[in-house]
Amino acid sequence: MTRSLSIFGATGSVGLSTLDLVRQHRDKYRIVALTANGNAADLAKLAREFDAEIAVVADETAYAALVEALAGSSTKAAAGPVALVEAAQMGADWTMAAIVGCAGLPPTMAAIEAGKTVALANKEALVSAGDLMMAAVERSGATLLPVDSEHNAIFQCLAGGHIDQVRKITLTASGGPFRTFSLDQMRAVTPAQAVAHPNWDMGAKISVDSATMMNKGLELIEAHHLFPVGLDRLDIVVHPQSVIHSMVEYVDRSTLAQLGSPDMRIPIASTLAWPARIETNSEPLDLARISKLEFEAPDLVRFPALQLARTSAEQGGAAPAILNAANEVAVAAFLNGQIGFLDIANVVSSTLDGYSPNAPHSLEHLFSIDAAARSHAKSLMEKLPHAA
Ligand code: NDP
């Protein structure tokens, strides 16, 4: 029996890795919807190759280009945020949520509300709307499968175990490209240096998040929602080789780890076939060649984003949404050359200090908090000495 799939963020790094696996197992999967933001040309190419029922661009100005690029194919074209949500409601058996940023939240929530299986890569949506999202999973009976390599590792290590027998969960972090940089060196880094991750090939935003280690902070909040063992049982260790993707220690002091090459196709494959397994073309793990695995404690002084995220998770309420919104805005400004690398965490910290609304009680409320946090962050950035 074929499984029907929809891929949100199909033209991105995770989306393309997912389609690469589908390409390898064409007989097992059928594509319902593929989406992008504005990249109509690549989206149309993918829609033709995989014979998608519908292709959706979030950016309405890309609609004409999409229609033209799909001319003569059987794929329907659509555009705009409402079309994105409608595509998520089409009832695919399995949906990949791989839009970057909080922009992915509405279709992700719609896919969850549809009660099927959602493979979640879009960490910003879970960080921002964690309580609302987990309540929707509970209500709809949807199956939420974590795609992020760390959470996927934890999910696999928990198979057959019981969460109430977990003593500690340890998320591993590569430490990013600036792991050994001094603060002075970090002050001067460029966007090109920040997106050049030593182990993983990823989109620009998550690459910068890895460089500031905000990515690990966001993952801590993700883990807090996905694996409710309590924040004091969630730990982070820097592991520069990115071979161990995370670990679960049980009460008997037995620790289970999941290992693999740093290739997103491996965790994606585990969600695509779950609860079965499918083959991938990924590199096998050659431990003799890697020869040593190293570990060190994270440095909270050079990477303050880690503490900001932990404090936000402890505060709960609107804090994680504000953290995420300010970070999205600051990362975009850094990538555009408007602020420096170290300004990113400062902007997030000052936004959190200057804005403390009540906990979001609905998605609409959450979006208003998100929008206000973004405008706080932008006005803070305008006051920075070297803001362009
Ligand atoms: P990319 O930047 O490579 O791709 C993002 C995708 O989202 C593209 O298809 C893009 O379309 C689409 N998109 C961007 N903005 C919008 C918007 N406003 N509305 C609708 N669609 C939009 O990102 P990644 O694939 O690297 O990451 C995707 C998500 O997965 C992120 O949340 C990231 O944190 C998470 N993740 C990524 C990993 C990785 O290895 N890359 C690992 C673990 C998690 P277009 O091409 O048209 O711009």
mmCIF file of C-alpha atoms in Angstrom, residues 101 103 106 192 204:
data_model
loop_
_atom_site.group_PDB
_atom_site.id
_atom_site.type_symbol
_atom_site.label_atom_id
_atom_site.label_comp_id
_atom_site.label_asym_id
_atom_site.label_seq_id
_atom_site.Cartn_x
_atom_site.Cartn_y
_atom_site.Cartn_z
ATOM 1 C CA GLY A 101 10.426 29.817 11.126
ATOM 2 C CA ALA A 103 5.632 30.956 9.312
ATOM 3 C CA PRO A 106 -0.467 27.510 10.627
ATOM 4 C CA ALA A 192 29.395 33.420 5.150
ATOM 5 C CA ALA A 204 20.912 29.551 6.339
#
